[in-house]
Amino acid sequence: MNESRYLRLVEDDHRYLWHPFTQMRAWLDDQPIVIERGEGNYLIDVNGRRFLDGVSSLWCNVHGHRKAELDQALIDQAGRIAHSTMLGLSNVPAIELGQELVSVAPAGLKRVFYSDSGAEAVEVALRMAVQYWQQTGARRRKLFLALTESYHGDTVGAASLGYSEMFHRYVRPVLFSALKTDPPVMFRLYRGLTARDALVAALEAAKAVIERHREDLAALVIEPMVQGAAGMWTHPAEYLREMARLAREAGALVIFDEVATGFGRTGKMFACEHAQVSPDLLCLGKGITGGYLPLAATLATERIFDAFLGDIAQFRAFYYGHTYTGNPLAAAVAVANLKLFRDEALIERLAPRIALLSQAIEAKIAALPHVADIRQCGLMVGIELMRDVARRERYDVSSQMGAKVARAARKGGVLIRPLGDVVVLMPPLSITDAEIEHLVGAVAEAITEVTLQHD
Ligand SMILES: Cc1ncc(COP(=O)(O)O)c(C=O)c1O
């Protein structure tokens, strides 16, 4: 790659593009990495530099890049048809994928509704829940209960539920209100309780709000085991199990958003398996295509599905959909993705990789002076940095510590993206032992360098 091509690309990026979640003023002053290729767990930029994909290209890549089986599935399907609609028609890969998803899904989920992104999978679940109650006579059930700092995507419904002051403050006027309850991590980190007491306190808090809304709660919506975008906030399986039980006891539905946690990230196919609890509606995205193409799905129980059956004139259909719903290219790759899980016994082989990641973090990162908390569930890790760990004093927002660590890690050949001052590691499931050591080593060096500079 010659320098002039790189500079031209950057110039055109700066001239024509608007990047998501990005302060464009800072972006326009910077020389971005421009990715051209991928190879296994590495991203390769137009200048030929190789970077370990430390956050799975925003939490979605599963088997690495250019996985032969996924490439082939895409090529084969492109040789048949790229797209046809699901409105009034069906297509082969969408049908095959439906059957595959139901066969791996938590018990009771029997119907698959496709969309294109995680946020849409959540929108679909919310709309299904509301319509379900309207059509089954419990018309008062319109409220949703979510966890404080949960993140469910950026469409208006999903953002109403997973409201974040940082991300969504300017759309607040058009969001609907949702009930919130604090998860255990907030009681542990911000109120100084032990893990056990934090669990008890969080459940007490949830019980109170659910009790107050016994008659009007439509559904509990929760990211099982890990609240990803909150900063990899983990909770014990017991919390998830009890929350589902409390919601159901009050007659409400249970919605699990496994857009981030699904497809092996937490060490199980789906995170809710840790608690052995199934939802009424399950939201899937990201890893569903192995991180190749935009596809999402909302899975429902037969009880929910049945409530939408009726004569045409009753208008009980689920009037929702998008142009590319059930796209054959994406569905074909998703089928190949699930086949790889099976053929490679991927989930069964994850445990040693997860243990090695914990050991490497323990050995190289845990004792660093500004590391305040390490949260890990499977291959999802959050390393929280603080200015003064003993006094639990945060860095000033403008110090941008997480961003600086991510920038410094590039020198060690690693690409990561933080959440505030939480350094996030979420490698592809295919990461090798040597790559785990590389990832953790480079991040440890980056944390040391950046925090020392700041001291
Ligand atoms: C738990 C969860 N739900 C929903 C979403 C939104 O997914 P998408 O970005 O594909 O709309 C995300 C994205 O990070 C997520 O982590």
Coordinates of C-alpha atoms and ligand atoms in Angstrom, one line a residue:
M1 CA 0.0 0.0 0.0
N2 CA 1.5 3.3 -0.9
E3 CA 1.3 6.2 1.4
S4 CA -0.6 8.4 -1.1
R5 CA -3.5 5.9 -1.3
Y6 CA -3.8 5.8 2.5
L7 CA -3.8 9.6 2.6
R8 CA -6.5 9.7 -0.1
L9 CA -8.7 7.3 1.8
V10 CA -8.3 9.3 5.0
E11 CA -9.1 12.5 3.2
D12 CA -12.3 10.9 1.7
D13 CA -13.3 9.4 5.0
H14 CA -12.9 12.8 6.6
R15 CA -14.8 14.5 3.8
Y16 CA -17.7 12.1 3.4
L17 CA -18.3 10.0 6.5
W18 CA -19.9 10.4 9.8
H19 CA -18.9 7.7 12.3
P20 CA -21.2 6.2 15.0
F21 CA -20.6 7.0 18.7
T22 CA -17.7 9.4 17.6
Q23 CA -17.0 13.0 18.3
M24 CA -16.2 13.9 14.8
R25 CA -14.2 17.0 15.7
A26 CA -11.6 14.8 17.3
W27 CA -11.9 12.2 14.5
L28 CA -11.2 14.8 11.8
D29 CA -8.0 15.8 13.6
D30 CA -6.8 12.2 13.7
Q31 CA -5.3 9.7 11.3
P32 CA -7.5 6.7 11.6
I33 CA -6.6 3.0 11.0
V34 CA -8.3 1.9 7.8
I35 CA -8.9 -1.8 7.7
E36 CA -8.6 -3.6 4.5
R37 CA -8.5 -7.3 5.3
G38 CA -8.9 -9.8 8.1
E39 CA -7.1 -13.1 8.8
G40 CA -8.0 -15.3 11.7
N41 CA -8.2 -13.2 14.8
Y42 CA -6.3 -10.3 13.2
L43 CA -7.4 -7.2 11.4
I44 CA -5.0 -5.9 8.8
D45 CA -5.0 -2.2 7.7
V46 CA -4.2 -0.7 4.4
N47 CA -0.6 -0.2 5.4
G48 CA -0.2 -3.9 6.1
R49 CA -0.2 -3.5 9.9
R50 CA -1.7 -6.4 11.8
F51 CA -3.8 -6.0 14.9
L52 CA -5.3 -8.6 17.2
D53 CA -9.1 -8.1 17.2
G54 CA -9.4 -7.7 21.0
V55 CA -13.1 -6.9 21.0
S56 CA -14.3 -9.1 18.2
S57 CA -15.1 -6.2 15.9
L58 CA -17.6 -4.8 18.4
W59 CA -18.4 -8.1 20.1
C60 CA -19.6 -10.0 17.1
N61 CA -16.8 -12.0 15.5
V62 CA -16.8 -15.7 16.7
H63 CA -14.5 -17.9 14.6
G64 CA -12.1 -15.2 13.4
H65 CA -12.0 -13.4 10.0
R66 CA -12.0 -15.2 6.6
K67 CA -13.2 -18.4 8.2
A68 CA -13.2 -20.8 5.2
E69 CA -16.6 -22.4 5.9
L70 CA -18.3 -19.0 6.4
D71 CA -16.7 -17.5 3.3
Q72 CA -17.9 -20.5 1.3
A73 CA -21.4 -20.4 2.6
L74 CA -21.6 -16.7 1.6
I75 CA -20.2 -17.5 -1.9
D76 CA -22.5 -20.4 -2.4
Q77 CA -25.6 -18.4 -1.4
A78 CA -24.6 -15.5 -3.6
G79 CA -24.5 -18.0 -6.4
R80 CA -28.2 -18.6 -5.8
I81 CA -29.8 -15.4 -4.6
A82 CA -28.7 -12.5 -2.4
H83 CA -32.1 -11.3 -1.3
S84 CA -35.8 -11.9 -1.5
T85 CA -38.5 -10.8 0.9
M86 CA -40.0 -12.6 3.8
L87 CA -43.3 -10.7 3.4
G88 CA -45.5 -13.2 1.6
L89 CA -42.6 -15.4 0.7
S90 CA -40.1 -17.6 2.4
N91 CA -36.5 -18.6 1.5
V92 CA -34.3 -21.7 2.0
P93 CA -31.6 -20.4 4.4
A94 CA -34.1 -18.5 6.6
I95 CA -36.1 -21.8 7.1
E96 CA -33.0 -23.8 7.8
L97 CA -31.7 -21.3 10.2
G98 CA -35.1 -21.1 12.0
Q99 CA -34.9 -24.9 12.7
E100 CA -31.2 -24.6 13.8
L101 CA -31.9 -21.8 16.2
V102 CA -34.8 -23.5 17.8
S103 CA -32.7 -26.6 18.2
V104 CA -30.0 -24.8 20.2
A105 CA -32.2 -22.3 22.0
P106 CA -33.1 -22.4 25.6
A107 CA -36.2 -24.7 26.4
G108 CA -39.6 -23.5 25.2
L109 CA -38.5 -21.0 22.5
K110 CA -40.1 -22.3 19.3
R111 CA -40.6 -19.4 16.9
V112 CA -38.1 -17.3 15.2
F113 CA -38.7 -13.7 14.0
Y114 CA -35.9 -12.1 12.0
S115 CA -34.6 -8.6 11.9
D116 CA -31.3 -6.9 11.1
S117 CA -29.7 -5.6 14.3
G118 CA -29.6 -6.2 18.0
A119 CA -31.7 -3.0 18.7
E120 CA -34.4 -4.3 16.3
A121 CA -34.4 -7.7 18.0
V122 CA -35.2 -5.8 21.2
E123 CA -37.8 -3.6 19.5
V124 CA -39.5 -6.7 18.2
A125 CA -39.6 -8.3 21.7
L126 CA -41.0 -5.1 23.2
R127 CA -43.7 -4.8 20.5
M128 CA -44.6 -8.5 20.8
A129 CA -44.9 -8.2 24.6
V130 CA -47.2 -5.1 24.4
Q131 CA -49.4 -6.6 21.7
Y132 CA -49.5 -10.0 23.5
W133 CA -51.0 -8.3 26.6
Q134 CA -53.4 -6.2 24.5
Q135 CA -54.6 -9.3 22.8
T136 CA -54.9 -11.5 25.8
G137 CA -57.0 -9.1 27.9
A138 CA -54.5 -7.7 30.3
R139 CA -54.5 -4.3 28.7
R140 CA -53.0 -2.6 31.7
R141 CA -49.7 -4.4 31.3
K142 CA -47.7 -1.8 29.4
L143 CA -44.7 -1.2 31.6
F144 CA -41.2 -2.6 31.2
L145 CA -38.7 -3.2 34.0
A146 CA -35.0 -2.9 33.1
L147 CA -31.8 -2.8 35.0
T148 CA -30.1 0.6 35.6
E149 CA -27.5 1.2 33.0
S150 CA -28.6 -1.6 30.8
Y151 CA -28.1 -1.1 27.1
H152 CA -30.4 -2.6 24.5
G153 CA -29.5 -0.6 21.4
D154 CA -30.2 2.8 19.9
T155 CA -33.6 2.7 18.3
V156 CA -36.2 4.7 20.3
G157 CA -37.8 1.7 22.0
A158 CA -34.5 0.1 22.9
A159 CA -33.1 3.3 24.2
S160 CA -36.2 4.0 26.3
L161 CA -35.4 0.8 28.1
G162 CA -31.7 1.0 28.2
Y163 CA -31.4 4.7 28.8
S164 CA -27.9 6.0 29.2
E165 CA -27.4 9.6 30.3
M166 CA -24.2 9.8 28.2
F167 CA -25.6 8.3 25.0
H168 CA -29.3 9.2 25.0
R169 CA -29.8 12.5 26.8
Y170 CA -30.7 14.4 23.7
V171 CA -33.4 12.0 22.6
R172 CA -34.9 11.8 26.1
P173 CA -37.9 14.0 25.2
V174 CA -39.2 11.3 22.8
L175 CA -38.4 8.2 24.9
F176 CA -41.1 6.3 26.8
S177 CA -40.5 5.8 30.5
A178 CA -39.4 2.4 31.8
L179 CA -39.1 1.1 35.4
K180 CA -35.5 0.7 36.6
T181 CA -33.9 -1.4 39.3
D182 CA -30.3 -1.4 40.4
P183 CA -28.3 -4.6 39.7
P184 CA -26.0 -6.2 42.3
V185 CA -22.8 -4.6 41.0
M186 CA -24.1 -1.1 41.9
F187 CA -24.6 -2.2 45.5
R188 CA -21.1 -3.7 45.6
L189 CA -19.2 -1.0 43.8
Y190 CA -21.0 2.2 44.9
R191 CA -22.4 1.2 48.3
G192 CA -19.5 -0.9 49.4
L193 CA -21.5 -4.1 50.1
T194 CA -20.1 -7.6 50.0
A195 CA -21.0 -9.7 46.9
R196 CA -23.5 -11.7 49.0
D197 CA -25.1 -8.6 50.6
A198 CA -25.2 -6.8 47.2
L199 CA -27.2 -9.7 45.7
V200 CA -29.7 -9.7 48.6
A201 CA -30.1 -5.9 48.4
A202 CA -30.5 -5.9 44.6
L203 CA -33.2 -8.6 44.9
E204 CA -35.0 -6.7 47.6
A205 CA -35.0 -3.6 45.5
A206 CA -36.4 -5.5 42.5
K207 CA -39.0 -7.2 44.6
A208 CA -40.3 -3.9 45.8
V209 CA -40.7 -2.4 42.3
I210 CA -42.2 -5.6 40.9
E211 CA -44.7 -5.7 43.8
R212 CA -45.7 -2.1 43.2
H213 CA -46.4 -3.0 39.5
R214 CA -48.0 -6.4 39.8
E215 CA -50.9 -5.4 37.7
D216 CA -49.2 -3.2 35.0
L217 CA -45.9 -4.9 34.4
A218 CA -45.6 -6.2 30.8
A219 CA -42.2 -7.7 31.0
L220 CA -38.8 -7.8 32.7
V221 CA -36.0 -7.1 30.2
I222 CA -32.5 -8.2 31.2
E223 CA -29.1 -8.8 29.7
P224 CA -28.3 -12.2 31.3
M225 CA -25.1 -12.6 33.4
V226 CA -23.4 -9.5 31.9
Q227 CA -24.6 -6.0 31.3
G228 CA -22.1 -5.4 28.5
A229 CA -22.2 -1.7 27.6
A230 CA -22.7 -0.7 31.3
G231 CA -19.0 -1.7 31.7
M232 CA -19.2 -5.5 31.7
W233 CA -21.3 -5.5 34.9
T234 CA -21.6 -9.1 35.9
H235 CA -24.2 -10.6 38.3
P236 CA -24.5 -14.1 39.8
A237 CA -26.7 -16.7 38.1
E238 CA -28.9 -16.6 41.2
Y239 CA -29.8 -13.0 40.5
L240 CA -31.0 -13.9 37.0
R241 CA -32.9 -16.9 38.2
E242 CA -34.6 -14.9 41.0
M243 CA -35.4 -11.9 38.8
A244 CA -37.2 -14.2 36.3
R245 CA -39.0 -15.9 39.1
L246 CA -40.2 -12.6 40.7
A247 CA -41.4 -11.2 37.3
R248 CA -43.3 -14.4 36.5
E249 CA -44.8 -14.5 40.0
A250 CA -46.2 -11.1 39.2
G251 CA -47.7 -12.4 35.9
A252 CA -45.2 -10.6 33.7
L253 CA -43.2 -11.9 30.7
V254 CA -39.5 -12.4 30.8
I255 CA -37.3 -11.0 28.0
F256 CA -33.6 -11.9 27.8
D257 CA -31.4 -9.7 25.6
E258 CA -28.6 -12.0 24.6
V259 CA -27.4 -9.8 21.7
A260 CA -24.0 -9.5 23.3
T261 CA -23.9 -12.6 25.5
G262 CA -25.3 -15.2 23.0
F263 CA -23.3 -17.6 20.9
G264 CA -20.7 -18.7 23.4
R265 CA -19.4 -15.4 24.8
T266 CA -20.0 -16.4 28.4
G267 CA -18.8 -19.9 28.1
K268 CA -22.3 -21.4 27.3
M269 CA -24.2 -21.1 24.1
F270 CA -26.6 -18.7 25.8
A271 CA -25.8 -16.9 29.1
C272 CA -29.2 -17.8 30.6
E273 CA -28.0 -21.5 30.7
H274 CA -25.8 -20.5 33.7
A275 CA -29.0 -20.0 35.6
Q276 CA -31.0 -22.7 33.9
V277 CA -33.8 -20.3 33.2
S278 CA -35.6 -19.7 29.9
P279 CA -37.2 -16.5 28.8
D280 CA -40.5 -16.0 27.0
L281 CA -38.7 -13.9 24.4
L282 CA -35.0 -14.1 23.5
C283 CA -33.2 -11.4 21.5
L284 CA -30.2 -12.4 19.4
G285 CA -27.8 -10.6 17.1
K286 CA -24.1 -9.9 16.8
G287 CA -22.6 -13.4 16.8
I288 CA -25.5 -15.1 15.1
T289 CA -23.7 -14.9 11.7
G290 CA -20.3 -15.4 13.3
G291 CA -19.8 -11.7 13.0
Y292 CA -20.1 -11.7 9.2
L293 CA -23.4 -10.0 8.3
P294 CA -26.2 -8.0 9.9
L295 CA -28.9 -10.3 11.1
A296 CA -30.9 -10.6 14.3
A297 CA -33.7 -12.7 15.7
T298 CA -36.3 -12.7 18.4
L299 CA -37.3 -16.1 19.6
A300 CA -40.7 -16.6 21.2
T301 CA -42.6 -19.3 23.0
E302 CA -45.6 -21.0 21.4
R303 CA -47.8 -19.3 24.1
I304 CA -46.8 -15.9 22.7
F305 CA -47.1 -17.0 19.1
D306 CA -50.6 -18.4 19.7
A307 CA -51.9 -15.1 21.0
F308 CA -51.3 -13.6 17.5
L309 CA -53.4 -16.1 15.7
G310 CA -56.8 -15.2 14.4
D311 CA -59.0 -14.2 11.5
I312 CA -57.6 -11.6 9.1
A313 CA -60.3 -9.2 10.2
Q314 CA -59.2 -9.4 13.8
F315 CA -55.9 -7.7 12.9
R316 CA -54.0 -9.8 15.4
A317 CA -51.0 -10.3 13.1
F318 CA -47.6 -9.0 14.2
Y319 CA -47.5 -5.9 11.9
Y320 CA -43.7 -5.4 12.0
G321 CA -40.9 -6.0 9.6
H322 CA -38.0 -4.6 7.6
T323 CA -37.0 -4.8 4.0
Y324 CA -34.0 -7.2 4.6
T325 CA -35.7 -9.3 7.2
G326 CA -34.5 -12.9 6.9
N327 CA -31.9 -12.0 4.3
P328 CA -30.7 -15.2 2.6
L329 CA -27.0 -14.3 2.5
A330 CA -26.9 -13.6 6.2
A331 CA -29.1 -16.6 7.1
A332 CA -26.9 -18.9 5.0
V333 CA -23.8 -17.7 6.9
A334 CA -25.6 -18.1 10.2
V335 CA -26.5 -21.7 9.4
A336 CA -22.8 -22.3 8.6
N337 CA -21.9 -20.6 11.9
L338 CA -24.1 -22.9 13.9
K339 CA -22.7 -25.9 12.0
L340 CA -19.2 -24.8 13.1
F341 CA -20.2 -24.6 16.7
R342 CA -21.3 -28.2 16.4
D343 CA -18.5 -29.6 14.2
E344 CA -15.8 -27.9 16.3
A345 CA -17.5 -28.6 19.6
L346 CA -16.7 -25.0 20.2
I347 CA -18.6 -24.5 23.5
E348 CA -17.1 -27.7 25.0
R349 CA -13.6 -26.5 24.2
L350 CA -14.0 -23.0 25.6
A351 CA -13.3 -23.7 29.3
P352 CA -9.5 -23.9 29.2
R353 CA -9.4 -20.7 27.0
I354 CA -11.5 -18.8 29.6
A355 CA -9.3 -20.1 32.4
L356 CA -6.2 -19.0 30.6
L357 CA -7.6 -15.6 30.1
S358 CA -8.4 -15.3 33.9
Q359 CA -4.9 -16.5 34.8
A360 CA -3.2 -14.1 32.4
I361 CA -5.3 -11.2 33.7
E362 CA -4.5 -12.2 37.3
A363 CA -0.8 -12.5 36.6
K364 CA -0.3 -9.3 34.5
I365 CA -3.1 -6.9 35.3
A366 CA -4.9 -7.5 38.6
A367 CA -2.1 -6.0 40.8
L368 CA -1.6 -2.8 38.7
P369 CA -2.1 0.1 41.0
H370 CA -5.0 1.7 39.2
V371 CA -7.0 -1.4 38.5
A372 CA -10.1 -1.1 40.7
D373 CA -12.2 -4.0 39.6
I374 CA -12.0 -6.9 37.2
R375 CA -15.2 -8.5 36.0
Q376 CA -15.2 -11.6 33.8
C377 CA -17.8 -14.0 32.6
G378 CA -16.5 -16.3 29.9
L379 CA -14.6 -14.3 27.3
M380 CA -16.2 -11.0 28.3
V381 CA -14.0 -8.9 30.5
G382 CA -14.2 -5.5 32.0
I383 CA -11.1 -3.9 33.8
E384 CA -12.2 -0.8 35.6
L385 CA -9.5 1.9 36.2
M386 CA -9.7 4.4 39.0
R387 CA -7.5 7.3 40.0
D388 CA -7.4 6.2 43.6
V389 CA -8.5 2.6 44.1
A390 CA -8.5 2.7 47.9
R391 CA -10.7 5.8 48.0
R392 CA -12.7 4.7 45.0
E393 CA -12.0 8.0 43.2
R394 CA -12.6 8.1 39.5
Y395 CA -10.6 9.8 36.9
D396 CA -12.0 13.0 35.5
V397 CA -14.1 12.3 32.4
S398 CA -11.8 14.5 30.3
S399 CA -8.8 12.3 31.1
Q400 CA -10.2 9.7 28.7
M401 CA -8.2 6.9 30.4
G402 CA -10.0 4.1 28.7
A403 CA -9.5 5.6 25.3
K404 CA -5.9 6.3 26.0
V405 CA -5.3 2.8 27.0
A406 CA -6.9 1.5 23.8
R407 CA -4.7 3.9 21.8
A408 CA -1.6 2.8 23.6
A409 CA -2.5 -0.9 23.1
R410 CA -2.2 -0.4 19.3
K411 CA 1.6 -0.1 19.8
G412 CA 1.5 -3.7 21.1
G413 CA -0.5 -4.8 18.0
V414 CA -3.9 -5.0 19.7
L415 CA -7.2 -3.2 18.9
I416 CA -9.6 -2.7 21.7
R417 CA -12.4 -0.3 22.5
P418 CA -13.2 0.8 26.1
L419 CA -16.4 1.8 27.8
G420 CA -15.4 5.0 29.7
D421 CA -12.6 3.9 32.1
V422 CA -13.5 0.3 31.7
V423 CA -11.0 -1.5 29.5
V424 CA -12.9 -4.2 27.6
L425 CA -11.5 -7.4 26.3
M426 CA -13.9 -9.6 24.3
P427 CA -11.8 -11.7 21.9
P428 CA -13.2 -14.0 19.2
L429 CA -14.1 -17.5 20.6
S430 CA -11.3 -18.7 18.3
I431 CA -8.5 -16.9 20.1
T432 CA -5.5 -19.1 20.7
D433 CA -3.5 -19.5 23.9
A434 CA -0.6 -17.5 22.4
E435 CA -3.0 -14.7 21.3
I436 CA -4.5 -14.6 24.8
E437 CA -1.0 -14.0 26.2
H438 CA -0.4 -11.3 23.5
L439 CA -3.7 -9.6 24.2
V440 CA -3.3 -9.4 27.9
G441 CA 0.4 -8.5 27.8
A442 CA -0.2 -5.6 25.4
V443 CA -3.1 -4.3 27.5
A444 CA -1.2 -4.6 30.7
E445 CA 1.6 -2.6 29.2
A446 CA -0.8 0.0 27.9
I447 CA -2.5 0.4 31.3
T448 CA 0.9 0.7 33.0
E449 CA 2.1 3.3 30.5
V450 CA -1.1 5.5 30.5
T451 CA -1.7 5.4 34.2
L452 CA 2.0 6.2 35.0
Q453 CA 1.9 9.2 32.6
H454 CA -1.2 10.4 34.4
D455 CA 0.1 10.1 38.0
Ligands
LIG1 C1 -27.1 -6.3 25.0 C2 -27.2 -5.6 23.8 N1 -28.4 -5.4 23.2 C3 -28.6 -4.8 22.0 C4 -27.5 -4.2 21.4 C5 -27.7 -3.5 20.1 O1 -27.3 -4.2 19.0 P1 -27.0 -3.5 17.6 O2 -25.8 -2.6 17.8 O3 -26.8 -4.6 16.7 O4 -28.3 -2.8 17.3 C6 -26.2 -4.3 21.9 C7 -25.1 -3.8 21.3 O5 -24.0 -3.7 21.8 C8 -26.1 -5.0 23.2 O6 -24.9 -5.1 23.8

